[in-house]
Short mmCIF file of C-alpha atoms in Angstrom, two decimals:
data_model
loop_
_atom_site.label_atom_id
_atom_site.label_comp_id
_atom_site.label_asym_id
_atom_site.label_seq_id
_atom_site.Cartn_x
_atom_site.Cartn_y
_atom_site.Cartn_z
CA LEU A 1420 0.00 0.00 0.00
CA ARG A 1421 2.67 2.51 0.99
CA ASP A 1422 5.82 1.23 -0.74
CA GLU A 1423 4.36 0.07 -4.07
CA TRP A 1424 1.37 2.35 -4.45
CA GLY A 1425 2.83 5.37 -2.69
CA PHE A 1426 -0.15 5.89 -0.38
CA LYS A 1427 0.64 8.59 2.18
CA GLY A 1428 -2.67 8.89 3.97
CA LEU A 1429 -4.30 7.28 6.97
CA VAL A 1430 -5.31 3.61 7.23
CA MET A 1431 -8.39 2.95 9.35
CA THR A 1432 -10.32 -0.22 10.21
CA ASP A 1433 -13.99 -0.80 9.78
CA TRP A 1434 -15.87 -0.72 13.09
CA PHE A 1435 -14.64 -3.57 15.31
CA GLY A 1436 -12.31 -4.74 12.53
CA GLY A 1437 -9.38 -6.93 13.61
CA LYS A 1438 -8.63 -8.78 16.82
CA ASP A 1439 -5.02 -7.93 17.80
CA ALA A 1440 -4.46 -4.22 18.43
CA VAL A 1441 -0.67 -4.51 18.77
CA ALA A 1442 -0.35 -6.46 15.51
CA GLN A 1443 -2.54 -3.87 13.81
CA MET A 1444 -0.37 -1.02 15.05
CA ASN A 1445 2.77 -2.77 13.80
CA ALA A 1446 1.11 -3.40 10.44
CA GLY A 1447 0.44 0.30 9.99
CA ASN A 1448 -3.25 0.34 10.89
CA ASP A 1449 -3.22 3.92 12.14
CA MET A 1450 -6.71 4.14 13.58
CA LEU A 1451 -8.89 1.39 15.10
CA GLN A 1452 -12.62 2.10 15.03
CA PRO A 1453 -14.61 2.79 17.08
CA GLY A 1454 -11.90 2.31 19.73
CA THR A 1455 -12.49 0.06 22.74
CA ASP A 1456 -11.05 -0.13 26.24
CA LYS A 1457 -9.67 -3.57 25.35
CA GLN A 1458 -7.72 -2.13 22.38
CA TYR A 1459 -6.46 0.82 24.42
CA GLU A 1460 -5.23 -1.43 27.19
CA ALA A 1461 -3.56 -3.81 24.71
CA ILE A 1462 -1.65 -0.94 23.06
CA VAL A 1463 -0.48 0.50 26.40
CA GLU A 1464 0.61 -2.95 27.58
CA GLY A 1465 2.30 -3.58 24.23
CA VAL A 1466 4.49 -0.49 24.68
CA ARG A 1467 5.29 -1.41 28.30
CA SER A 1468 6.25 -4.99 27.40
CA GLY A 1469 8.25 -4.03 24.32
CA ALA A 1470 5.91 -5.84 21.93
CA LEU A 1471 5.07 -2.45 20.43
CA ASP A 1472 7.86 0.03 19.74
CA GLU A 1473 6.79 3.52 20.80
CA LYS A 1474 8.24 4.80 17.50
CA VAL A 1475 5.64 2.73 15.65
CA LEU A 1476 2.91 4.29 17.76
CA ASP A 1477 4.33 7.77 17.12
CA ARG A 1478 4.34 7.06 13.37
CA ASN A 1479 0.68 6.06 13.41
CA VAL A 1480 -0.35 9.01 15.58
CA LYS A 1481 1.55 11.32 13.22
CA ARG A 1482 -0.51 10.08 10.26
CA VAL A 1483 -3.73 10.72 12.17
CA LEU A 1484 -2.62 14.27 13.00
CA GLU A 1485 -1.56 14.89 9.38
CA LEU A 1486 -5.10 14.02 8.26
CA VAL A 1487 -6.51 16.44 10.82
CA LEU A 1488 -4.24 19.20 9.49
CA ARG A 1489 -5.55 18.62 5.95
CA SER A 1490 -9.20 18.64 6.98
CA PRO A 1491 -11.51 21.48 5.89
CA ARG A 1492 -12.53 22.05 9.52
CA PHE A 1493 -8.93 22.61 10.66
CA LYS A 1494 -8.40 25.01 7.76
CA GLY A 1495 -11.40 27.06 8.86
CA TYR A 1496 -13.66 26.23 5.93
CA GLU A 1497 -16.78 28.38 6.07
CA TYR A 1498 -19.91 26.53 5.09
CA SER A 1499 -23.32 28.04 4.48
CA ASN A 1500 -25.34 25.27 6.15
CA LYS A 1501 -27.83 25.94 3.36
CA PRO A 1502 -27.42 23.17 0.76
CA ASP A 1503 -29.51 23.46 -2.38
CA LEU A 1504 -31.94 20.69 -1.43
CA LYS A 1505 -34.05 21.23 -4.54
CA ALA A 1506 -31.07 20.75 -6.87
CA HIS A 1507 -29.94 17.71 -4.88
CA ALA A 1508 -33.42 16.19 -5.16
CA GLU A 1509 -33.32 16.64 -8.93
CA VAL A 1510 -29.96 14.84 -9.08
CA THR A 1511 -31.32 12.03 -6.90
CA ARG A 1512 -34.43 11.64 -9.03
CA LEU A 1513 -32.42 11.52 -12.24
CA SER A 1514 -29.67 9.21 -10.99
CA ALA A 1515 -32.18 6.71 -9.60
CA SER A 1516 -34.06 6.48 -12.90
CA GLU A 1517 -30.76 6.21 -14.83
CA GLY A 1518 -29.83 3.16 -12.77
CA MET A 1519 -33.10 1.27 -13.09
CA VAL A 1520 -32.95 -1.92 -15.16
CA LEU A 1521 -35.72 -3.07 -17.47
CA LEU A 1522 -35.63 -6.87 -17.28
CA LYS A 1523 -38.64 -7.63 -19.44
CA ASN A 1524 -41.09 -5.73 -21.63
CA GLU A 1525 -43.74 -7.22 -23.84
CA ALA A 1526 -45.55 -4.13 -25.16
CA ALA A 1527 -46.50 -3.09 -21.62
CA LEU A 1528 -44.18 -0.15 -20.96
CA PRO A 1529 -44.16 2.76 -21.11
CA LEU A 1530 -47.70 3.10 -19.75
CA LYS A 1531 -49.54 4.86 -22.56
CA ASP A 1532 -53.32 5.25 -22.75
CA VAL A 1533 -53.39 4.21 -19.10
CA LYS A 1534 -55.05 6.20 -16.34
CA LYS A 1535 -56.24 3.89 -13.55
CA VAL A 1536 -53.74 1.64 -11.78
CA ALA A 1537 -54.44 -1.32 -9.51
CA LEU A 1538 -51.47 -1.24 -7.16
CA PHE A 1539 -50.67 -4.59 -5.54
CA GLY A 1540 -47.98 -5.64 -3.08
CA CYS A 1541 -47.27 -4.33 0.42
CA THR A 1542 -44.09 -2.64 -0.81
CA SER A 1543 -46.17 -0.54 -3.24
CA TYR A 1544 -47.49 1.25 -0.14
CA ASP A 1545 -44.37 0.93 1.99
CA PHE A 1546 -41.66 1.75 -0.55
CA ILE A 1547 -38.03 1.07 0.41
CA ALA A 1548 -35.82 4.13 -0.13
CA GLY A 1549 -32.55 2.66 1.14
CA GLY A 1550 -30.91 -0.16 3.05
CA THR A 1551 -30.19 -0.57 6.76
CA GLY A 1552 -27.30 0.65 8.90
CA SER A 1553 -24.49 2.03 6.77
CA GLY A 1554 -26.49 0.99 3.71
CA ASN A 1555 -28.92 3.82 4.36
CA VAL A 1556 -28.75 7.56 3.64
CA ASN A 1557 -30.15 10.56 5.43
CA ARG A 1558 -32.98 12.16 3.53
CA ALA A 1559 -35.37 15.04 3.99
CA TYR A 1560 -38.38 12.98 2.88
CA THR A 1561 -39.35 9.91 0.88
CA VAL A 1562 -41.68 10.08 -2.11
CA SER A 1563 -43.86 6.97 -2.00
CA LEU A 1564 -44.81 5.03 -5.10
CA THR A 1565 -48.43 6.12 -4.73
CA GLU A 1566 -47.32 9.76 -4.60
CA GLY A 1567 -45.05 9.30 -7.58
CA LEU A 1568 -47.81 7.76 -9.68
CA ALA A 1569 -50.22 10.54 -8.68
CA ASN A 1570 -47.62 13.17 -9.58
CA ALA A 1571 -47.33 11.54 -13.01
CA GLY A 1572 -51.09 11.75 -13.57
CA TYR A 1573 -52.14 8.19 -12.72
CA VAL A 1574 -55.02 7.30 -10.41
CA VAL A 1575 -54.42 4.54 -7.87
CA ASP A 1576 -57.42 2.37 -6.90
CA GLU A 1577 -58.59 3.80 -3.57
CA LYS A 1578 -60.36 0.70 -2.25
CA LEU A 1579 -57.31 -1.45 -2.94
CA ALA A 1580 -55.11 1.13 -1.21
CA LYS A 1581 -57.35 1.09 1.88
CA ASP A 1582 -57.30 -2.71 1.99
CA TYR A 1583 -53.52 -2.67 1.92
CA ALA A 1584 -53.34 0.01 4.62
CA LYS A 1585 -55.36 -2.19 6.99
CA HIS A 1586 -53.34 -5.28 6.10
CA ILE A 1587 -49.95 -3.58 6.56
CA GLU A 1588 -51.01 -2.12 9.92
CA ALA A 1589 -52.07 -5.58 11.12
CA GLU A 1590 -48.78 -7.08 9.91
CA LYS A 1591 -46.73 -4.41 11.70
CA ASN A 1592 -48.58 -5.18 14.92
CA ARG A 1593 -47.80 -8.87 14.41
CA ILE A 1594 -44.10 -8.47 13.57
CA LYS A 1595 -42.00 -7.29 16.51
CA PRO A 1596 -38.22 -7.10 17.08
CA ASP A 1597 -36.68 -10.10 18.83
CA PRO A 1598 -35.21 -8.74 22.10
CA SER A 1599 -33.05 -11.87 22.47
CA ILE A 1600 -30.98 -10.84 19.42
CA PRO A 1601 -28.13 -8.39 20.17
CA PHE A 1602 -28.48 -5.04 18.41
CA SER A 1603 -31.94 -6.06 17.15
CA GLN A 1604 -32.83 -2.38 16.97
CA PHE A 1605 -30.46 -2.07 14.00
CA LEU A 1606 -31.90 -5.03 12.12
CA PRO A 1607 -34.75 -4.73 9.64
CA LEU A 1608 -37.98 -6.44 10.57
CA PRO A 1609 -39.28 -9.17 8.24
CA ARG A 1610 -41.37 -7.85 5.38
CA PRO A 1611 -45.14 -8.24 5.82
CA ASN A 1612 -46.81 -11.31 4.36
CA GLU A 1613 -48.43 -10.35 1.07
CA LEU A 1614 -52.14 -9.69 0.81
CA VAL A 1615 -53.62 -11.98 -1.86
CA PRO A 1616 -57.01 -10.59 -2.98
CA SER A 1617 -59.99 -12.89 -3.27
CA PHE A 1618 -61.31 -13.96 -6.65
CA PHE A 1619 -64.28 -11.58 -6.39
CA ASP A 1620 -62.10 -8.62 -5.38
CA LEU A 1621 -59.82 -9.30 -8.34
CA ILE A 1622 -62.79 -9.25 -10.71
CA ARG A 1623 -63.67 -5.76 -9.45
CA TYR A 1624 -60.09 -4.51 -9.70
CA VAL A 1625 -59.81 -5.78 -13.27
CA ALA A 1626 -63.07 -4.10 -14.25
CA THR A 1627 -62.18 -0.69 -12.78
CA ASN A 1628 -58.49 -0.38 -13.69
CA ASP A 1629 -56.42 -0.21 -16.87
CA VAL A 1630 -53.29 -1.99 -15.64
CA ALA A 1631 -51.98 -3.93 -12.66
CA LEU A 1632 -48.73 -3.01 -10.92
CA ILE A 1633 -47.14 -5.39 -8.39
CA THR A 1634 -44.19 -4.34 -6.23
CA LEU A 1635 -41.95 -6.92 -4.57
CA GLY A 1636 -39.63 -5.66 -1.84
CA ARG A 1637 -36.48 -6.81 -0.07
CA LEU A 1638 -34.74 -4.83 2.65
CA SER A 1639 -31.06 -5.52 3.20
CA GLY A 1640 -28.04 -3.86 4.71
CA GLU A 1641 -25.58 -3.99 7.57
CA PHE A 1642 -25.31 -6.64 10.33
CA PHE A 1643 -26.85 -9.69 8.70
CA ASP A 1644 -26.54 -12.05 5.75
CA ARG A 1645 -29.34 -12.80 3.32
CA THR A 1646 -30.88 -16.26 3.42
CA HIS A 1647 -32.62 -18.76 1.18
CA ALA A 1648 -35.96 -17.33 2.26
CA ASP A 1649 -34.90 -13.79 1.42
CA PHE A 1650 -33.77 -14.82 -2.08
CA ASN A 1651 -36.80 -16.95 -2.93
CA LEU A 1652 -40.35 -15.68 -3.25
CA THR A 1653 -42.78 -16.57 -0.50
CA SER A 1654 -45.89 -18.60 -1.24
CA TYR A 1655 -47.90 -15.40 -0.73
CA GLU A 1656 -45.83 -13.53 -3.32
CA LYS A 1657 -46.13 -16.36 -5.84
CA ASP A 1658 -49.90 -16.58 -5.31
CA LEU A 1659 -50.20 -12.81 -5.74
CA ILE A 1660 -48.32 -12.77 -9.06
CA GLU A 1661 -50.16 -15.80 -10.42
CA SER A 1662 -53.65 -14.66 -9.44
CA VAL A 1663 -53.21 -11.05 -10.62
CA CYS A 1664 -51.68 -12.11 -13.94
CA LYS A 1665 -54.42 -14.66 -14.57
CA ALA A 1666 -57.23 -12.20 -13.82
CA PHE A 1667 -55.85 -9.20 -15.77
CA HIS A 1668 -54.65 -11.25 -18.74
CA ALA A 1669 -58.11 -12.81 -19.04
CA ALA A 1670 -59.40 -9.29 -19.69
CA GLY A 1671 -56.56 -8.44 -22.11
CA LYS A 1672 -54.89 -6.10 -19.62
CA LYS A 1673 -51.19 -5.85 -18.74
CA VAL A 1674 -49.34 -6.66 -15.52
CA VAL A 1675 -46.07 -4.94 -14.54
CA VAL A 1676 -43.80 -6.07 -11.67
CA VAL A 1677 -41.51 -3.55 -9.96
CA LEU A 1678 -38.59 -4.92 -7.93
CA ASN A 1679 -37.80 -2.63 -4.98
CA ILE A 1680 -34.71 -4.56 -3.89
CA GLY A 1681 -31.07 -4.12 -2.89
CA GLY A 1682 -29.71 -7.38 -4.35
CA VAL A 1683 -30.68 -10.40 -6.40
CA ILE A 1684 -33.88 -12.36 -5.87
CA GLU A 1685 -35.25 -15.44 -7.62
CA THR A 1686 -36.93 -14.57 -10.93
CA ALA A 1687 -36.62 -17.68 -13.10
CA SER A 1688 -39.74 -19.45 -11.84
CA TRP A 1689 -42.18 -16.57 -12.41
CA LYS A 1690 -40.71 -14.09 -14.92
CA GLU A 1691 -42.79 -15.50 -17.79
CA LEU A 1692 -46.05 -14.49 -16.08
CA PRO A 1693 -46.04 -10.64 -16.06
CA ASP A 1694 -45.76 -8.52 -19.19
CA ALA A 1695 -42.94 -6.33 -17.85
CA ILE A 1696 -40.42 -6.36 -15.00
CA LEU A 1697 -38.61 -3.22 -13.86
CA CYS A 1698 -35.79 -3.49 -11.32
CA ALA A 1699 -35.99 -0.14 -9.51
CA TRP A 1700 -33.50 -1.01 -6.74
CA GLN A 1701 -33.77 1.20 -3.62
CA ALA A 1702 -34.28 4.56 -5.22
CA GLY A 1703 -33.78 7.12 -2.45
CA GLN A 1704 -35.91 10.04 -1.35
CA GLU A 1705 -37.37 10.69 -4.82
CA GLY A 1706 -37.99 6.97 -5.38
CA GLY A 1707 -41.70 7.19 -6.23
CA ASN A 1708 -41.11 9.95 -8.76
CA SER A 1709 -38.13 8.12 -10.31
CA VAL A 1710 -40.14 4.93 -10.81
CA ALA A 1711 -43.04 6.88 -12.28
CA ASP A 1712 -40.67 8.67 -14.66
CA VAL A 1713 -39.60 5.32 -16.11
CA LEU A 1714 -43.05 3.71 -16.11
CA SER A 1715 -44.56 6.70 -17.89
CA GLY A 1716 -41.78 6.96 -20.48
CA LYS A 1717 -40.58 10.35 -19.28
CA ALA A 1718 -37.27 8.52 -18.87
CA SER A 1719 -36.24 5.52 -20.95
CA PRO A 1720 -34.58 2.85 -18.78
CA SER A 1721 -30.84 2.60 -19.41
CA GLY A 1722 -29.38 0.78 -16.42
CA LYS A 1723 -27.55 -2.55 -16.68
CA LEU A 1724 -27.28 -5.28 -14.06
CA THR A 1725 -24.22 -5.04 -11.85
CA MET A 1726 -24.61 -8.67 -10.84
CA THR A 1727 -25.84 -11.94 -12.32
CA PHE A 1728 -29.37 -13.04 -11.40
CA PRO A 1729 -28.94 -16.80 -10.85
CA VAL A 1730 -31.64 -19.38 -11.43
CA ALA A 1731 -31.24 -20.79 -7.92
CA PHE A 1732 -29.57 -19.64 -4.71
CA GLU A 1733 -27.17 -22.60 -4.80
CA ASP A 1734 -25.95 -21.72 -8.30
CA ALA A 1735 -23.51 -19.11 -6.96
CA ALA A 1736 -20.04 -20.64 -6.56
CA SER A 1737 -19.68 -19.26 -3.03
CA SER A 1738 -22.70 -21.25 -1.82
CA ALA A 1739 -20.57 -24.43 -1.82
CA ASN A 1740 -19.06 -23.50 1.53
CA PHE A 1741 -20.95 -20.43 2.68
CA PRO A 1742 -22.91 -21.11 5.90
CA ILE A 1743 -26.34 -20.83 4.28
CA ASP A 1744 -29.13 -20.07 6.74
CA GLU A 1745 -26.75 -20.39 9.70
CA LYS A 1746 -27.81 -18.05 12.49
CA ALA A 1747 -25.07 -15.46 12.68
CA ASN A 1748 -23.50 -14.03 15.79
CA ILE A 1749 -23.84 -10.28 15.52
CA ASP A 1750 -22.31 -9.40 18.87
CA ILE A 1751 -19.96 -6.81 17.41
CA SER A 1752 -18.31 -6.27 20.80
CA ASN A 1753 -16.43 -9.56 20.61
CA SER A 1754 -13.59 -7.94 18.63
CA GLY A 1755 -13.27 -10.76 16.14
CA GLU A 1756 -12.97 -13.81 18.39
CA SER A 1757 -14.65 -16.93 17.05
CA THR A 1758 -17.74 -17.93 19.00
CA THR A 1759 -18.44 -21.33 17.47
CA ASN A 1760 -16.76 -24.45 16.17
CA ASN A 1761 -19.21 -24.70 13.26
CA LYS A 1762 -17.36 -24.76 9.94
CA ASN A 1763 -17.33 -21.47 8.02
CA VAL A 1764 -19.11 -19.55 10.78
CA ASP A 1765 -17.31 -16.36 11.96
CA TYR A 1766 -14.39 -17.19 9.62
CA THR A 1767 -14.84 -18.49 6.08
CA ASN A 1768 -12.24 -19.50 3.49
CA TYR A 1769 -13.05 -18.14 0.05
CA GLU A 1770 -12.72 -21.38 -1.90
CA GLU A 1771 -14.24 -20.15 -5.16
CA ASP A 1772 -10.91 -18.65 -6.26
CA ILE A 1773 -11.31 -15.97 -8.97
CA TYR A 1774 -14.61 -17.43 -10.14
CA VAL A 1775 -16.98 -14.92 -8.61
CA GLY A 1776 -20.11 -13.54 -10.27
CA TYR A 1777 -20.15 -13.55 -14.07
CA ARG A 1778 -16.56 -14.89 -14.09
CA TYR A 1779 -18.00 -18.11 -12.68
CA PHE A 1780 -21.33 -18.27 -14.49
CA ASP A 1781 -19.83 -17.49 -17.91
CA SER A 1782 -16.67 -19.58 -17.53
CA PHE A 1783 -18.64 -22.70 -16.63
CA ASP A 1784 -21.58 -21.96 -18.94
CA LYS A 1785 -23.99 -21.95 -16.03
CA ALA A 1786 -27.63 -21.18 -16.88
CA VAL A 1787 -28.77 -17.84 -15.43
CA SER A 1788 -32.03 -15.97 -15.19
CA TYR A 1789 -30.48 -12.63 -16.22
CA PRO A 1790 -26.77 -12.21 -17.05
CA PHE A 1791 -24.37 -9.59 -15.72
CA GLY A 1792 -24.61 -6.34 -17.68
CA TYR A 1793 -28.14 -7.10 -18.94
CA GLY A 1794 -30.74 -4.38 -19.40
CA LEU A 1795 -33.42 -3.50 -21.93
CA SER A 1796 -34.62 -0.13 -23.21
CA TYR A 1797 -37.80 1.28 -24.74
CA THR A 1798 -35.85 1.36 -27.98
CA THR A 1799 -33.28 -0.88 -29.68
CA PHE A 1800 -29.61 -0.29 -30.46
CA GLU A 1801 -27.20 -1.60 -33.07
CA TYR A 1802 -23.43 -1.40 -32.71
CA THR A 1803 -22.62 -0.35 -36.26
CA SER A 1804 -18.82 -0.30 -35.97
CA ALA A 1805 -16.07 -1.04 -33.47
CA SER A 1806 -12.31 -0.60 -33.58
CA ALA A 1807 -9.38 -0.77 -31.18
CA SER A 1808 -6.06 1.07 -31.09
CA VAL A 1809 -3.08 0.86 -28.73
CA LYS A 1810 -0.86 3.79 -27.76
CA ASP A 1811 1.52 4.19 -24.83
CA GLY A 1812 0.15 1.08 -23.13
CA ILE A 1813 -3.47 2.25 -23.35
CA VAL A 1814 -6.12 0.44 -25.40
CA THR A 1815 -8.88 2.63 -26.83
CA VAL A 1816 -12.02 0.92 -28.08
CA ALA A 1817 -14.21 3.11 -30.30
CA VAL A 1818 -17.83 2.06 -30.82
CA ASP A 1819 -20.63 3.62 -32.86
CA VAL A 1820 -24.14 3.00 -31.51
CA GLU A 1821 -27.24 3.55 -33.65
CA ASN A 1822 -30.75 3.90 -32.24
CA THR A 1823 -32.78 1.56 -34.46
CA GLY A 1824 -36.05 1.89 -32.56
CA ALA A 1825 -38.85 4.42 -32.18
CA PHE A 1826 -37.94 5.99 -28.80
CA ALA A 1827 -35.05 8.19 -27.74
CA GLY A 1828 -32.77 6.38 -25.30
CA LYS A 1829 -29.32 5.72 -23.88
CA GLU A 1830 -27.20 2.58 -24.16
CA VAL A 1831 -24.44 1.24 -21.94
CA VAL A 1832 -21.65 -0.30 -24.04
CA GLU A 1833 -19.51 -2.90 -22.26
CA VAL A 1834 -16.02 -4.09 -23.19
CA TYR A 1835 -14.79 -7.52 -22.11
CA VAL A 1836 -11.44 -9.15 -22.86
CA LYS A 1837 -10.88 -12.85 -23.49
CA ALA A 1838 -7.29 -13.93 -22.82
CA PRO A 1839 -5.42 -16.50 -24.93
CA ASN A 1840 -5.30 -19.96 -23.33
CA ALA A 1841 -7.67 -18.74 -20.64
CA GLN A 1842 -8.38 -22.16 -19.15
CA ALA A 1843 -4.72 -23.18 -19.05
CA GLU A 1844 -3.81 -19.89 -17.38
CA ASN A 1845 -6.69 -20.11 -14.86
CA LYS A 1846 -8.33 -17.05 -16.36
CA PRO A 1847 -12.10 -16.56 -16.60
CA GLU A 1848 -13.97 -16.81 -19.90
CA HIS A 1849 -13.72 -13.03 -20.16
CA GLU A 1850 -13.34 -10.00 -17.92
CA LEU A 1851 -15.04 -6.62 -17.99
CA LYS A 1852 -12.42 -3.95 -18.68
CA GLY A 1853 -14.58 -0.89 -19.23
CA PHE A 1854 -18.02 0.50 -20.04
CA ALA A 1855 -19.61 3.77 -21.10
CA LYS A 1856 -23.12 5.15 -21.39
CA THR A 1857 -24.07 7.15 -24.46
CA ALA A 1858 -25.87 10.46 -24.38
CA GLU A 1859 -29.54 10.25 -25.30
CA ILE A 1860 -29.78 9.10 -28.92
CA ALA A 1861 -32.75 10.05 -31.06
CA PRO A 1862 -34.28 7.37 -33.35
CA GLY A 1863 -32.06 6.91 -36.39
CA ASP A 1864 -29.12 8.80 -34.91
CA VAL A 1865 -25.64 7.43 -34.18
CA PHE A 1866 -23.49 8.18 -31.13
CA GLY A 1867 -19.83 7.25 -30.67
CA VAL A 1868 -18.21 6.23 -27.38
CA ASN A 1869 -14.57 5.58 -26.47
CA ILE A 1870 -13.70 3.08 -23.75
CA GLN A 1871 -10.12 2.83 -22.50
CA PHE A 1872 -8.15 0.38 -20.41
CA ALA A 1873 -4.44 -0.25 -19.82
CA LEU A 1874 -2.58 -3.24 -21.19
CA ALA A 1875 -1.38 -3.70 -17.61
CA ASP A 1876 -5.02 -4.43 -16.69
CA LEU A 1877 -4.70 -7.72 -18.57
CA ALA A 1878 -2.29 -9.06 -15.94
CA SER A 1879 -2.88 -11.84 -13.45
CA PHE A 1880 -0.96 -12.24 -10.22
CA ASP A 1881 1.66 -14.99 -10.19
CA GLU A 1882 2.18 -16.02 -6.57
CA GLU A 1883 5.38 -17.98 -7.18
CA ALA A 1884 7.02 -15.07 -9.00
CA SER A 1885 5.29 -12.49 -6.79
CA ALA A 1886 4.59 -10.46 -9.93
CA TRP A 1887 1.83 -9.21 -12.17
CA VAL A 1888 2.16 -11.14 -15.43
CA VAL A 1889 0.64 -10.46 -18.85
CA ALA A 1890 0.85 -13.53 -21.09
CA GLU A 1891 1.84 -13.00 -24.71
CA GLY A 1892 -0.73 -13.72 -27.39
CA ASP A 1893 -3.84 -12.57 -29.21
CA TYR A 1894 -6.46 -11.06 -26.94
CA GLU A 1895 -10.09 -10.89 -28.03
CA ILE A 1896 -11.82 -7.61 -27.26
CA GLN A 1897 -15.57 -8.16 -26.99
CA VAL A 1898 -17.92 -5.21 -27.44
CA ALA A 1899 -21.12 -6.24 -25.73
CA ALA A 1900 -24.59 -5.30 -24.48
CA SER A 1901 -24.20 -7.80 -21.62
CA SER A 1902 -21.74 -10.51 -20.62
CA ARG A 1903 -23.75 -12.90 -22.81
CA ASP A 1904 -24.62 -10.57 -25.67
CA ILE A 1905 -21.40 -10.00 -27.60
CA ARG A 1906 -22.00 -7.67 -30.56
CA LYS A 1907 -18.50 -7.11 -31.99
CA THR A 1908 -15.09 -8.75 -31.54
CA ILE A 1909 -11.63 -7.34 -32.23
CA VAL A 1910 -8.34 -9.22 -31.85
CA ILE A 1911 -5.17 -7.42 -30.77
CA PRO A 1912 -1.67 -8.90 -30.28
CA VAL A 1913 -0.14 -8.28 -26.86
CA LYS A 1914 3.49 -8.75 -25.83
CA ALA A 1915 4.41 -10.46 -22.58
CA SER A 1916 5.20 -8.33 -19.54
CA LYS A 1917 6.08 -8.93 -15.91
CA THR A 1918 5.85 -6.39 -13.10
CA PRO A 1919 7.42 -7.56 -9.81
CA ALA A 1920 5.51 -6.83 -6.64
CA ASN A 1921 6.39 -6.84 -2.98
CA LYS A 1922 7.58 -10.27 -1.85
CA VAL A 1923 5.00 -10.58 0.93
CA LEU A 1924 3.46 -13.83 -0.29
CA THR A 1925 6.87 -15.36 -1.08
CA LEU A 1926 8.19 -14.45 2.36
CA LYS A 1927 5.08 -15.89 3.99
CA SER A 1928 5.58 -19.13 2.05
CA GLU A 1929 9.23 -19.36 3.14
CA LEU A 1930 8.26 -18.62 6.75
CA ASN A 1931 5.68 -21.41 6.67
CA LYS A 1932 8.38 -23.84 5.46
CA LEU A 1933 10.69 -22.83 8.31
CA THR A 1934 8.00 -23.17 10.98
CA ARG A 1935 7.11 -26.63 9.69
#
């Protein structure tokens, strides 16, 4: 960090990170957060016993003080305490809609010639703006989905809204925090069980509304791991989707599902039922307006998936040894000591090697529900030309994108690289090296983007040589709309290179031999 990369700043732990304060001081961990009596006492005793040289402590303290000296507060920065909240809200609204991912659309979106909306799903009326703990953000307000739809000129079925209000209130009275769980006040409560309307209620909702909108929600964040149950749909959610789709489709009306989630959920078993699926993520304080902007067509969706949506929970490589559904110990005051002998609990070896996410799914040709980098638009795009040039160790990929559809829209172009002899070299099928979003392209127009990456980014780490190594050969540059939608390929020759790194791993290996 300091010798090779030249970092001159402060190194700080996460809260309650690490378990040996003296070893952390010696390693150059300048600040331990949040700071406990146990750590303080260990450092003082370390200096007294000679295990910690006072010069090391002085060095770390010096780095802390240097950061203080560079801080705006120390320099007397004068702030107005009057941020432009209106401008910030506009940025939030725009950025949330830019990041939403259209997973499916069969002539359902944008909602044209639609006025009355039957809004199903508890999350439709209890919209999730952000995650929990450090996964959350402070906000002045939260625009609900019902407010957002109303602001966009849609009319939400009042009787259905009242039914959901009663149901959600009853569910909140039923679901209480578990006082036996440490720090339970920081943990999100389980989501309410879904309200599944009766057959006769559905008939009325179909007759009095133009479209059905179902929102599925998942709250996630700090202090806990997601489980099988959180990934899979509940029986209530499945019944809701099936019954609403059956009733509205029988009348020739569309059904749209909105995913108000912070990570992947199971979609393979039900995605054929609705006419459209929009992944809205957790969209912040303007969330309702941002979703309505996309549903109405005010904004054309242009986000791409930042993770693979697997068919099943167990399909992820890490699930082979991850303690699935194991009740976690969240007593953060234990300073890292193991509290159980159960394998992979408290401490887990990452056995999946480099094969994480799309690197695993694509390398082993694993079936997925939606691939990494996937995302639809209200229009269509063609990559009309692509070229690559190399200068001063930098590869520039130039791509022309034509809007071949009827709507204006933006496209995210992705560049992957496939290495020669990938399997022999323990390299994934391909690796994302860059991406770029176009400006809004009108129908029939063409927009060019340049995506750059360094030849050094093609390297893999060789533990034996303790060096970053680029193998010689022909590398395939893949210009793509997703990790499984390659539009153009370009081959460039690359010479071998080797960049030595610090000998930490080599020294550790030699030390292990000596101790054995």
